[in-house]
Short mmCIF file of C-alpha atoms and ligand atoms in Angstrom, two decimals:
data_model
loop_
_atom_site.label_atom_id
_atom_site.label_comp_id
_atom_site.label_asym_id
_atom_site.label_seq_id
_atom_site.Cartn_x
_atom_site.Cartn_y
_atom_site.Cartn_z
CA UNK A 28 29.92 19.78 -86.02
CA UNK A 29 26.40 19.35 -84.77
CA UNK A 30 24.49 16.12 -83.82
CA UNK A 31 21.50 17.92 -85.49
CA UNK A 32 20.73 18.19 -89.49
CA UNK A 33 17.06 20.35 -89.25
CA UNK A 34 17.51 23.79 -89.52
CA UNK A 35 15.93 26.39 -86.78
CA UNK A 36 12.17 25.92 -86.76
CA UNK A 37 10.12 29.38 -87.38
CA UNK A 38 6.69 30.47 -87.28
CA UNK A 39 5.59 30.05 -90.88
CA UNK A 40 1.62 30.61 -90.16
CA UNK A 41 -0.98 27.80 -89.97
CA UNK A 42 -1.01 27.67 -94.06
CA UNK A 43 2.52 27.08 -93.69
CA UNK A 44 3.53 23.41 -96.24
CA UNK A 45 6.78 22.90 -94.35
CA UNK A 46 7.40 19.88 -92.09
CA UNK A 47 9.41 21.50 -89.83
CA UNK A 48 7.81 25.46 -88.45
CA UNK A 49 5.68 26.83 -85.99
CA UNK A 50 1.88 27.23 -87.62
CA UNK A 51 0.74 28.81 -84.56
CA UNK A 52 3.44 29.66 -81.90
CA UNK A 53 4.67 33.00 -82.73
CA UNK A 54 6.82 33.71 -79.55
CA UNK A 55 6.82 37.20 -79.77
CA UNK A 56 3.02 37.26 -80.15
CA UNK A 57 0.81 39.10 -77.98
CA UNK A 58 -2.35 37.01 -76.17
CA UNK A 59 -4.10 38.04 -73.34
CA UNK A 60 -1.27 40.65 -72.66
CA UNK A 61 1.75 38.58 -72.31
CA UNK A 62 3.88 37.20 -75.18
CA UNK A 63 3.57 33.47 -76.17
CA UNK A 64 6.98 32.56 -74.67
CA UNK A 65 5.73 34.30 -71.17
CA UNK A 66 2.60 32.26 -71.03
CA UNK A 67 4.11 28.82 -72.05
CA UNK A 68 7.50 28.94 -70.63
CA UNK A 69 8.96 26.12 -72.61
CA UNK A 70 11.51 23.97 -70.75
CA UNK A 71 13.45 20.80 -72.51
CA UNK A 72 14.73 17.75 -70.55
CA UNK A 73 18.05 16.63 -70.35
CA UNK A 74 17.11 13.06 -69.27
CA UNK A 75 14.95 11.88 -71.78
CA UNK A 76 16.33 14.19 -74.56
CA UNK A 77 19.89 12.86 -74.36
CA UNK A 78 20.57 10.10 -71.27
CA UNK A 79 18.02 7.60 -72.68
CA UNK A 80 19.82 5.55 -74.88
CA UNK A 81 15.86 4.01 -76.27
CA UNK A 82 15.91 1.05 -74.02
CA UNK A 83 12.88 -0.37 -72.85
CA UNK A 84 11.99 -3.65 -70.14
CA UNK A 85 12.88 -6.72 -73.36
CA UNK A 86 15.73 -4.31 -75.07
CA UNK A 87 18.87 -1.91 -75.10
CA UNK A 88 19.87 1.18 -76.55
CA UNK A 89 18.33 1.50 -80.29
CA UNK A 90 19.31 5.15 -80.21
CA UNK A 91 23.58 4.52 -80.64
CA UNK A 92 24.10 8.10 -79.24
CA UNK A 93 27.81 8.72 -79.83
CA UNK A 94 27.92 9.80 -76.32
CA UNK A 95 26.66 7.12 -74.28
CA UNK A 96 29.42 4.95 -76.25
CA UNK A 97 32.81 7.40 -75.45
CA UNK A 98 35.57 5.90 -73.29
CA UNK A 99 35.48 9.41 -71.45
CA UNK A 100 32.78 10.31 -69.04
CA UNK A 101 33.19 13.90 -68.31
CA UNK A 102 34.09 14.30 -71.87
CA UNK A 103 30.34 12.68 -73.05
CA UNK A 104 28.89 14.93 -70.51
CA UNK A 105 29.96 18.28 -71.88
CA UNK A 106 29.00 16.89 -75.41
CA UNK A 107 25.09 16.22 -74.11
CA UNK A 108 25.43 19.76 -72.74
CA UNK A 109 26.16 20.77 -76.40
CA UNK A 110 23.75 19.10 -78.14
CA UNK A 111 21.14 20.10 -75.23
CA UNK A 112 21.49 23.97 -76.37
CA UNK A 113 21.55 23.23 -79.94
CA UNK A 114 18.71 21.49 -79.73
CA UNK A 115 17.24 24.83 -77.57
CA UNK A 116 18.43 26.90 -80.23
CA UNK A 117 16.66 24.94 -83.11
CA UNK A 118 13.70 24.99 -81.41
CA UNK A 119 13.62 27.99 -79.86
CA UNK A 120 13.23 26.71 -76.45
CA UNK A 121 14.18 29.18 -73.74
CA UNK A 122 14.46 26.70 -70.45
CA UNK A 123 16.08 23.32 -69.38
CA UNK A 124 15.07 20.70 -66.30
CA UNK A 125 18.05 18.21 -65.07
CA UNK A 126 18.68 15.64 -62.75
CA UNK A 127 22.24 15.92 -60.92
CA UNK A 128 23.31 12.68 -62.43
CA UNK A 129 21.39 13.33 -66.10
CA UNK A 130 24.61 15.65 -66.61
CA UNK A 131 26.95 14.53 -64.80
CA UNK A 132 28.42 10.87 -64.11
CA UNK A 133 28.45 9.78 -60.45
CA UNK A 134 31.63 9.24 -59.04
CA UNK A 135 33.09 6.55 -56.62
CA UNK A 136 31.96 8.51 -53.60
CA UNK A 137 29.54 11.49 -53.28
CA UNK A 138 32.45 13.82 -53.02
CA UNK A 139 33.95 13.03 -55.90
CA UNK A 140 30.08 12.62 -57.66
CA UNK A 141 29.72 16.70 -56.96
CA UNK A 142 32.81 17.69 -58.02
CA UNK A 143 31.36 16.02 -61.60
CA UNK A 144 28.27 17.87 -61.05
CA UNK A 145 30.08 21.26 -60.30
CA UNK A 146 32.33 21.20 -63.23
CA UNK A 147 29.54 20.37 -65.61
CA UNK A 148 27.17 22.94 -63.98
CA UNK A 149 30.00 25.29 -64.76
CA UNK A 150 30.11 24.45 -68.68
CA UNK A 151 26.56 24.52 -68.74
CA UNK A 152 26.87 27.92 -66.79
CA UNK A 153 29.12 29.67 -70.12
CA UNK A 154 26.35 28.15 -72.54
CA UNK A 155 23.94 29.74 -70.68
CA UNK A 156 25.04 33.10 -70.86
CA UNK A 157 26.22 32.69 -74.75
CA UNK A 158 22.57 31.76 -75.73
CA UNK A 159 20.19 33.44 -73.49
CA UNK A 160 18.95 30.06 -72.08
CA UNK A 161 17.44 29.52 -68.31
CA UNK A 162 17.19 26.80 -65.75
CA UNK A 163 13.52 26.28 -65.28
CA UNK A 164 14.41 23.92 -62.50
CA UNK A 165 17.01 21.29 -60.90
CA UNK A 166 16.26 17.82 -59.02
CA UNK A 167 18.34 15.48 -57.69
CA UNK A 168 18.31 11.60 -59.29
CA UNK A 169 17.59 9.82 -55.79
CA UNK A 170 15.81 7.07 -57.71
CA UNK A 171 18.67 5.49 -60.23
CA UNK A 172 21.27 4.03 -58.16
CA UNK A 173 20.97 0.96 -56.22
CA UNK A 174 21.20 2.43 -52.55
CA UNK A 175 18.11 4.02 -52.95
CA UNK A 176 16.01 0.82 -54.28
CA UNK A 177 14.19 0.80 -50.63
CA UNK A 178 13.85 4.62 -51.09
CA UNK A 179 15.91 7.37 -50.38
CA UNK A 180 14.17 9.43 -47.77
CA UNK A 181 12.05 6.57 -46.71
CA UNK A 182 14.70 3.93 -46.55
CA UNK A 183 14.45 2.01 -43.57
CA UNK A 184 17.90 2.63 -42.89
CA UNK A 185 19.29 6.31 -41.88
CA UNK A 186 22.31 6.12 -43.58
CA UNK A 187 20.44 6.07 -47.10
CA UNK A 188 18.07 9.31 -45.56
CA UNK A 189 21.24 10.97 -44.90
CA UNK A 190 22.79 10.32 -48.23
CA UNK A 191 19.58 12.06 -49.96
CA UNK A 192 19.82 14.85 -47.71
CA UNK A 193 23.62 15.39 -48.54
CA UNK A 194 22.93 14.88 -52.27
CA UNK A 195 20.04 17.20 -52.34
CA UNK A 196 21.52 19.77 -50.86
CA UNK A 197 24.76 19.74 -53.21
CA UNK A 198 21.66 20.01 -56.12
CA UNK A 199 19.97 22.46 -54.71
CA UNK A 200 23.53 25.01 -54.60
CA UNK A 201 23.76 24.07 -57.71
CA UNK A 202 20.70 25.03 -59.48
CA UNK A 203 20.67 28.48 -57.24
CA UNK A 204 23.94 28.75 -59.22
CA UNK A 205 22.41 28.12 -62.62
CA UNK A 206 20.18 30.47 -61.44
CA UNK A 207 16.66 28.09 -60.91
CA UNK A 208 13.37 29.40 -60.99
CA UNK A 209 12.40 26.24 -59.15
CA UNK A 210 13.63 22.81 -57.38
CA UNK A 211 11.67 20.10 -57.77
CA UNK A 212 11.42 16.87 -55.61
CA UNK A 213 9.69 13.66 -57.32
CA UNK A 214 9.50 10.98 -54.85
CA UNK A 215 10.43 8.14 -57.53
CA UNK A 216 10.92 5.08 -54.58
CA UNK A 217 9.33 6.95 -51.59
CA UNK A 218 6.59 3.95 -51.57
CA UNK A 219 6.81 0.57 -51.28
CA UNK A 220 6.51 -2.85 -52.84
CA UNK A 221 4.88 -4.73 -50.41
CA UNK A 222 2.72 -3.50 -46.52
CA UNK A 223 4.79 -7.02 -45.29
CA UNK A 224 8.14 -5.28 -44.68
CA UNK A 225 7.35 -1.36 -44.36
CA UNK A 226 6.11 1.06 -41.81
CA UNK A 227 4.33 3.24 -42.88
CA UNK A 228 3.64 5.27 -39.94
CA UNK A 229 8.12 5.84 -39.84
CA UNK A 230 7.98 6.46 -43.48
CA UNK A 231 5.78 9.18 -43.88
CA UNK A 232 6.90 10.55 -40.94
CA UNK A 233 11.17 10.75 -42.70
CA UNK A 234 9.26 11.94 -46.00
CA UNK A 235 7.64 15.07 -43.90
CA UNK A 236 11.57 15.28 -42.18
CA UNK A 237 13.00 15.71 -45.64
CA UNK A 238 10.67 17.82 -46.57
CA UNK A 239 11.06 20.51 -43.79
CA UNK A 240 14.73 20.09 -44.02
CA UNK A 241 14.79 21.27 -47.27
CA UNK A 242 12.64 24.09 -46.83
CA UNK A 243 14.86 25.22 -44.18
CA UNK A 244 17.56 25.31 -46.04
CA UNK A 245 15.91 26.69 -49.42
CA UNK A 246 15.75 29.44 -47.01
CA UNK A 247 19.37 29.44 -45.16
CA UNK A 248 20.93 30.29 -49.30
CA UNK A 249 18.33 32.63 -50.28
CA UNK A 250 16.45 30.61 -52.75
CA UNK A 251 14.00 32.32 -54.27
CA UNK A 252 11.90 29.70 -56.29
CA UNK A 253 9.43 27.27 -54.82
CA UNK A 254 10.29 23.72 -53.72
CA UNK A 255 7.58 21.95 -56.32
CA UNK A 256 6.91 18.07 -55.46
CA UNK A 257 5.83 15.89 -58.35
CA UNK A 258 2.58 13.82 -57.59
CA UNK A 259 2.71 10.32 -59.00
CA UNK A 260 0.79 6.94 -57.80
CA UNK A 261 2.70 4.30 -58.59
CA UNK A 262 5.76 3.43 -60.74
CA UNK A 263 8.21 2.71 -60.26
CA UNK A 264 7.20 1.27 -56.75
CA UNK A 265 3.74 -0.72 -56.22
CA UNK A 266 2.70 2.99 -54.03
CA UNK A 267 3.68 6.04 -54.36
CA UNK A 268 3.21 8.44 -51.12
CA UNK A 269 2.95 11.49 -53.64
CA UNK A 270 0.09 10.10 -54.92
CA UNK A 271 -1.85 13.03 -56.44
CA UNK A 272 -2.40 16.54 -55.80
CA UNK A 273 -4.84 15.69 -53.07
CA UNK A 274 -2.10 13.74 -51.18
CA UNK A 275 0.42 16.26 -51.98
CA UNK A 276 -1.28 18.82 -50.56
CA UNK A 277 -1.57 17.19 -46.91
CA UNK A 278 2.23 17.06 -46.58
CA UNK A 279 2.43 20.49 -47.46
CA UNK A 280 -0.36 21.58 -45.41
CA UNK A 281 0.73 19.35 -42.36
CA UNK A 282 3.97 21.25 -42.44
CA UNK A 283 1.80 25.03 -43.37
CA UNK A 284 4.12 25.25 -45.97
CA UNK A 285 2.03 26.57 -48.91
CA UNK A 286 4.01 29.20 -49.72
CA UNK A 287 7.43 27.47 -50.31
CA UNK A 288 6.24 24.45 -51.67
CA UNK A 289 3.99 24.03 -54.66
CA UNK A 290 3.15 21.25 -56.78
CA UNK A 291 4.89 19.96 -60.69
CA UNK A 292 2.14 18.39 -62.26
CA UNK A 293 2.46 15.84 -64.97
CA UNK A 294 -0.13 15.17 -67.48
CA UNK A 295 0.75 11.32 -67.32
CA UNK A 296 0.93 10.90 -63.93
CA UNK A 297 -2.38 12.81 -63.58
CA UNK A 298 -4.15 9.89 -66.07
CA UNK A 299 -2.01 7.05 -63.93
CA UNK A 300 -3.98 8.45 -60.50
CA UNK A 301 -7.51 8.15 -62.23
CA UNK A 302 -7.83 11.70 -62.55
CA UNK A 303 -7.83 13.93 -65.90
CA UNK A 304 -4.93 16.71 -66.35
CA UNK A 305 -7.08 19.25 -66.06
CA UNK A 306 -8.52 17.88 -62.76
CA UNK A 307 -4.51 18.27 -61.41
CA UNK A 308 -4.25 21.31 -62.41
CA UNK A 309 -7.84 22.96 -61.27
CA UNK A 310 -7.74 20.96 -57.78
CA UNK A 311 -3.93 22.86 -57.22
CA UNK A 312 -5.10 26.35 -58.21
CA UNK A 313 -8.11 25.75 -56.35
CA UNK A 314 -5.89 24.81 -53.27
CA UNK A 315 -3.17 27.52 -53.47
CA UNK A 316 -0.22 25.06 -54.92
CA UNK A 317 -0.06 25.24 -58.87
CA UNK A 318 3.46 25.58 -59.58
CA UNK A 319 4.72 23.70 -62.93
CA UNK A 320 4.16 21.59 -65.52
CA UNK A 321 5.50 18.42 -67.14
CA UNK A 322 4.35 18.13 -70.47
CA UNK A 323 4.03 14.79 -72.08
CA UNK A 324 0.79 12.03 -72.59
CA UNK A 325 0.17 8.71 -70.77
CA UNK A 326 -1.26 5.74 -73.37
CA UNK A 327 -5.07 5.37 -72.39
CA UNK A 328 -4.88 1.73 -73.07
CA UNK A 329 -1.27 0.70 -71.47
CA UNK A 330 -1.48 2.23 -67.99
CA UNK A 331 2.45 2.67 -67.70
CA UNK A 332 4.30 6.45 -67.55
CA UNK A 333 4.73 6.42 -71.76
CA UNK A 334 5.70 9.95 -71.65
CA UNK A 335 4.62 10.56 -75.21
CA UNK A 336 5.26 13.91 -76.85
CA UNK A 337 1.39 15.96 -76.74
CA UNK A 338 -0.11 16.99 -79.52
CA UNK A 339 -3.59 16.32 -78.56
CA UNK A 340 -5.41 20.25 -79.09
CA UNK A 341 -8.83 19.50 -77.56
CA UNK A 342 -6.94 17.86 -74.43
CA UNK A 343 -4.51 20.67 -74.19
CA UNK A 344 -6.99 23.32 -74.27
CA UNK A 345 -8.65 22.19 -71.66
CA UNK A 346 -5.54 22.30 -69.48
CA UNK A 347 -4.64 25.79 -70.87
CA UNK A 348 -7.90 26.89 -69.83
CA UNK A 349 -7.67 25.90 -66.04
CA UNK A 350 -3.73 27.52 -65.86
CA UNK A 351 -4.87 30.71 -67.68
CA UNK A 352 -7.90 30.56 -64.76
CA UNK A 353 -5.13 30.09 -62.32
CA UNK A 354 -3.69 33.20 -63.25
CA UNK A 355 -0.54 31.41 -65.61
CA UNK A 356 2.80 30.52 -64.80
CA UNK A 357 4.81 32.53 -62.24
CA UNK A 358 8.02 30.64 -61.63
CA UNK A 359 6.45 27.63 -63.23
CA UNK A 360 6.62 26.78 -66.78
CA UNK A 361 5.92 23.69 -68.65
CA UNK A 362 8.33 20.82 -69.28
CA UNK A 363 9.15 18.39 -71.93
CA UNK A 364 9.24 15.19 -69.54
CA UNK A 365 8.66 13.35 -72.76
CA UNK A 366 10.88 11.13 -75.01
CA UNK A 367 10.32 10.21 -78.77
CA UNK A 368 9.95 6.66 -79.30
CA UNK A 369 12.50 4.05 -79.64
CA UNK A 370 12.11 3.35 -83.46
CA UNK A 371 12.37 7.42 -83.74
CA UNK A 372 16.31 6.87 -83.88
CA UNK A 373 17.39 9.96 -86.32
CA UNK A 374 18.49 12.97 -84.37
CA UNK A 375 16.46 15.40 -85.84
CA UNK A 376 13.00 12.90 -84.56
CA UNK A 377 13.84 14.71 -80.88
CA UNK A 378 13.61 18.42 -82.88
CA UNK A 379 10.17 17.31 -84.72
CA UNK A 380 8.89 16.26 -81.57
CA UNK A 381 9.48 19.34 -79.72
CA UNK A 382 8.24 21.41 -81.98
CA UNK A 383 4.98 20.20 -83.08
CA UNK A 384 4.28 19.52 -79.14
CA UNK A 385 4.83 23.60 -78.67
CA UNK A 386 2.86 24.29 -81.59
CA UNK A 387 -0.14 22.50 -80.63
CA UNK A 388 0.54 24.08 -77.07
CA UNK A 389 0.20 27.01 -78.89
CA UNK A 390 -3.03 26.48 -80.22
CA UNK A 391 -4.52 25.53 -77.25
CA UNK A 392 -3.43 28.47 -75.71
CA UNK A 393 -5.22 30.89 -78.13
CA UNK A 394 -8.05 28.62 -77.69
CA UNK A 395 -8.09 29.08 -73.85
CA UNK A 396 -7.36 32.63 -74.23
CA UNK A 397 -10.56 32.83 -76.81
CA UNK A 398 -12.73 30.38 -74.02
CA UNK A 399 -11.65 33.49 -71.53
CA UNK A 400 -12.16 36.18 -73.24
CA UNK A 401 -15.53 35.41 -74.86
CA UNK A 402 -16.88 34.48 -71.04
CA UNK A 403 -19.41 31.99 -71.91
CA UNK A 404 -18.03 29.20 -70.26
CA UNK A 405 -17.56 31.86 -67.10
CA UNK A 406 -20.57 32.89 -67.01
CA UNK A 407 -22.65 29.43 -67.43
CA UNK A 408 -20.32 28.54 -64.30
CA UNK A 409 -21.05 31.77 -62.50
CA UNK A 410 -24.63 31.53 -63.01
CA UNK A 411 -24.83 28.02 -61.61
CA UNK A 412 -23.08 29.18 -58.23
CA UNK A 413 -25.06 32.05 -58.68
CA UNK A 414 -27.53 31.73 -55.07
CA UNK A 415 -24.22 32.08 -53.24
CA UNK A 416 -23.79 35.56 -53.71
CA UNK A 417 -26.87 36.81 -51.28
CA UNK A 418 -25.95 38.04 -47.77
CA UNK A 419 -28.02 35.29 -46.22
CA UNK A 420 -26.27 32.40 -48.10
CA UNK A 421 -22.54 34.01 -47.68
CA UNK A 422 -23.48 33.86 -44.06
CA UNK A 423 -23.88 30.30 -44.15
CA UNK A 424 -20.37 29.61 -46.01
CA UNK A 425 -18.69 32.01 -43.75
CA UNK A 426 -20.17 30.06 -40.40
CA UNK A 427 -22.70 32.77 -39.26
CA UNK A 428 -25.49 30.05 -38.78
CA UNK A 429 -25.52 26.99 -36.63
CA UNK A 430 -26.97 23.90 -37.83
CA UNK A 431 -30.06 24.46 -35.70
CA UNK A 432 -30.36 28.03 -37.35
CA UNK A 433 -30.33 27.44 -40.77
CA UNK A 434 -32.41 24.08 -40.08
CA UNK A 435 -35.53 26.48 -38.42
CA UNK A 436 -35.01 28.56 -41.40
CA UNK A 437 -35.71 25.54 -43.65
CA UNK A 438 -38.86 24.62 -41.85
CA UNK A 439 -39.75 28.44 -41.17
CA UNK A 440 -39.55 29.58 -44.99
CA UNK A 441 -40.52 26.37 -46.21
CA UNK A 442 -37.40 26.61 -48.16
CA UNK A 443 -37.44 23.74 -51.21
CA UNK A 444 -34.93 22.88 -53.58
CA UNK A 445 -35.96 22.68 -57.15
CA UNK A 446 -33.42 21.00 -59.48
CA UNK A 447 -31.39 22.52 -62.45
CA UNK A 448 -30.07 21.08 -65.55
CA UNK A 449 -26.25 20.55 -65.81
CA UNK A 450 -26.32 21.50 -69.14
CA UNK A 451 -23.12 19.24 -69.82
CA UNK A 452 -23.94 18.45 -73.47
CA UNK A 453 -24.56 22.36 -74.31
CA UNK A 454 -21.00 23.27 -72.63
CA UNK A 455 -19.31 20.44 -74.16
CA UNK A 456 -20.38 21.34 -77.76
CA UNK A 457 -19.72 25.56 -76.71
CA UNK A 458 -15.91 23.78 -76.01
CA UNK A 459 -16.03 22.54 -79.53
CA UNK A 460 -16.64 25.59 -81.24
CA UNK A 461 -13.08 27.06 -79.90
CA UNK A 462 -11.13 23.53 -80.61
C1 XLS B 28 9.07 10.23 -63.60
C2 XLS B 28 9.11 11.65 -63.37
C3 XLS B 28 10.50 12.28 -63.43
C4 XLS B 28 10.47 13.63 -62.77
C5 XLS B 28 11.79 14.16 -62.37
O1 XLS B 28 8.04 9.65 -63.82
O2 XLS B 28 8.25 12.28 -64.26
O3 XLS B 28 10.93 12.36 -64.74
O4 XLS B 28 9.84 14.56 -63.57
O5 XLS B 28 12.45 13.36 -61.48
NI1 NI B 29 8.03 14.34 -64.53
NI1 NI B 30 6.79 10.82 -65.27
#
């Protein structure tokens, strides 16, 4: 028996009067060269999808999963690993993200809490090969418990460092078993709560330890995916070291770890920093670290990680535009870190809200793809920069001239800058016509 009533969504063609198909993803379609499924790389989350029983900070469980109420732990586990690929198979879904302790239930020590992990992993591992489905990328829950409510690898006590390195590393053999295209690392209590009882100098200084540890080891097993570390400012401590990609990138580049370790950006953690999706995602490429994606939208008005399903087109396509720019995904794909709302308590509400979320991914993709392949945009861009491309001026960028050189030059050639429109208004209506 399935926990699901919908039937398997298909593509049915934007005319399409059904409430439950694709109108424009078309997995098997060709854009820009690569099928729909290569460029969006659709991953589904087991926490949100099927631990969260709809609670929220004034009330419990609305949801009444029949899992989260079983007398049997292990037993509930393997059913939310059932209901995880039916709901891939409905939706046509090809990936799945996981915290250790999203599929597994901890045990009373950390031996005992991996040999829960290990024997799930290994169901999951069966389903896998029945349907087809991948591991888009593991992560360890170093967040949930209450030993790691001063942090985990920022705890001021060692103990609780060590106790993230031993659980990480039990995560990270286990999603190079499930076969991983990534591990991720979201710092959900590396911060703190108040400057009166932290240093911050010690702390940042365990965060970069962790950090090289497990690149060292990513290497000792052969893993070949990049470590990806999930920029977010605050929530659910006051500060978050990870703040943004920005911050990110100086504890990768402290350790000159760009290759191993790129970033997972999320579209609501983006908006919680003060910075626009898009701006995540550009700044990353632009930096050498775009890795991943977590799908989902923040609530302009409510400032709190509301992890609402996307279906805004005009927002997405902006986003699509900057990772087509980037080149796509490689390893990276982009992930449903989103949960329907608490009032959305039938079962089929978590298929509905996967699907039109892909779709209108979908649509912003052939959007981007039409933005790229029509140039416009491109060249307004390129035309702006344009000055750069002389010998004389790639000199300058490249550190030919001294200061004193290029300020004779000024004076010598009388050189004199003559503004140029931005033309913001003209691009922002050329966006429009492709939305
Ligand atoms: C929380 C984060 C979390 C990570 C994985 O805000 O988004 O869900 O993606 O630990
Ligand atoms: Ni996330
Ligand atoms: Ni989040």
């Amino acid at each position: 028996m399935t926990f699901f009533t919908a039937k398997k969504a298909k593509y049915e063609g934007p005319k399409s009067r059904s409430e439950l198909a694709f109108r424009h993803y078309d997995k098997n379609r060709k854009v820009m060269g690569k099928t729909m499924a290569d460029h969006l790389r659709f991953a589904i989350c087991w926490w949100h999808s099927t631990c969260w029983p709809g609670s929220d900070p004034f009330g419990g469980d609305t949801f009444l999963r029949p899992w989260h109420h079983s007398s049997n732990e292990m037993e509930a586990a393997r059913q939310k690993a059932d209901v995880m690929f039916d709901a891939m198979d409905l939706t046509s879904i090809d990936f799945f993200c996981f915290h250790d302790r999203d599929i597994a239930p901890e045990g009373q020590s950390l031996k005992e809490s991996n040999a829960n992990v290990t024997a799930i992993a290994n169901y999951i591992e069966k389903k896998m090969a029945k349907g087809k489905k991948k591991c888009l990328w593991g992560t360890a829950n170093l967040f949930s418990n209450r030993r790691f409510m001063a942090g985990a690898a920022t705890n001021p006590d060692p103990d609780v460092f060590a106790y993230c390195a031993a659980q990480i590393k039990h995560c990270m053999d286990v999603t190079k078993g499930l076969g991983g295209a990534n591990y991720v690392m979201w710092g959900g209590r590396e911060g703190y709560e108040t400057l009166l009882n932290t240093n911050i100098g010690h702390e940042l200084e365990a965060a970069k330890r962790m950090l090289a540890l497990v690149i060292e080891y990513k290497h000792k097993i052969g893993f070949k995916g990049p470590i990806l570390i999930e920029p977010k400012p605050q929530e659910p401590t006051k500060h978050q070291y990870d703040y943004d990609v920005a911050t990110v990138y100086s504890l990768i580049s402290s350790l000159g770890a760009q290759k191993d370790v790129k970033v997972n950006i999320e579209q609501n953690h983006a908006i919680l920093a003060g910075h626009t999706f898009e701006h995540e995602i550009a700044l990353a490429s632009a930096l050498g670290i775009f890795g991943s994606i977590d799908l989902n939208r923040g609530d302009y008005q409510s400032g709190w990680d509301t992890d609402q399903f996307i279906v805004d087109v005009p927002e997405l396509t902006l986003a699509m535009y900057e990772i087509l720019k980037a080149g796509g995904f490689t390893t990276g794909g982009m992930n449903f870190d989103a949960k329907i709302r608490r009032q959305s308590i039938d079962a089929d509400d978590l298929i509905h809200a996967h699907v039109g979320s892909m779709d209108a991914c979908a649509k912003a993709l052939l959007n981007a793809a039409a933005m790229i392949e029509d140039g416009v945009l491109k060249g307004m861009v390129d035309e702006r920069y344009a000055g750069w491309s002389t010998a004389r001026n790639k000199a300058m960028l490249q550190g030919k001239e001294s200061l004193e050189q290029i300020a004779a030059r000024v004076e010598k050639n009388n050189i004199n800058p003559q503004p140029k429109s931005g033309r913001q208004e003209r691009l922002e209506n050329l966006i429009n016509r492709y939305c």
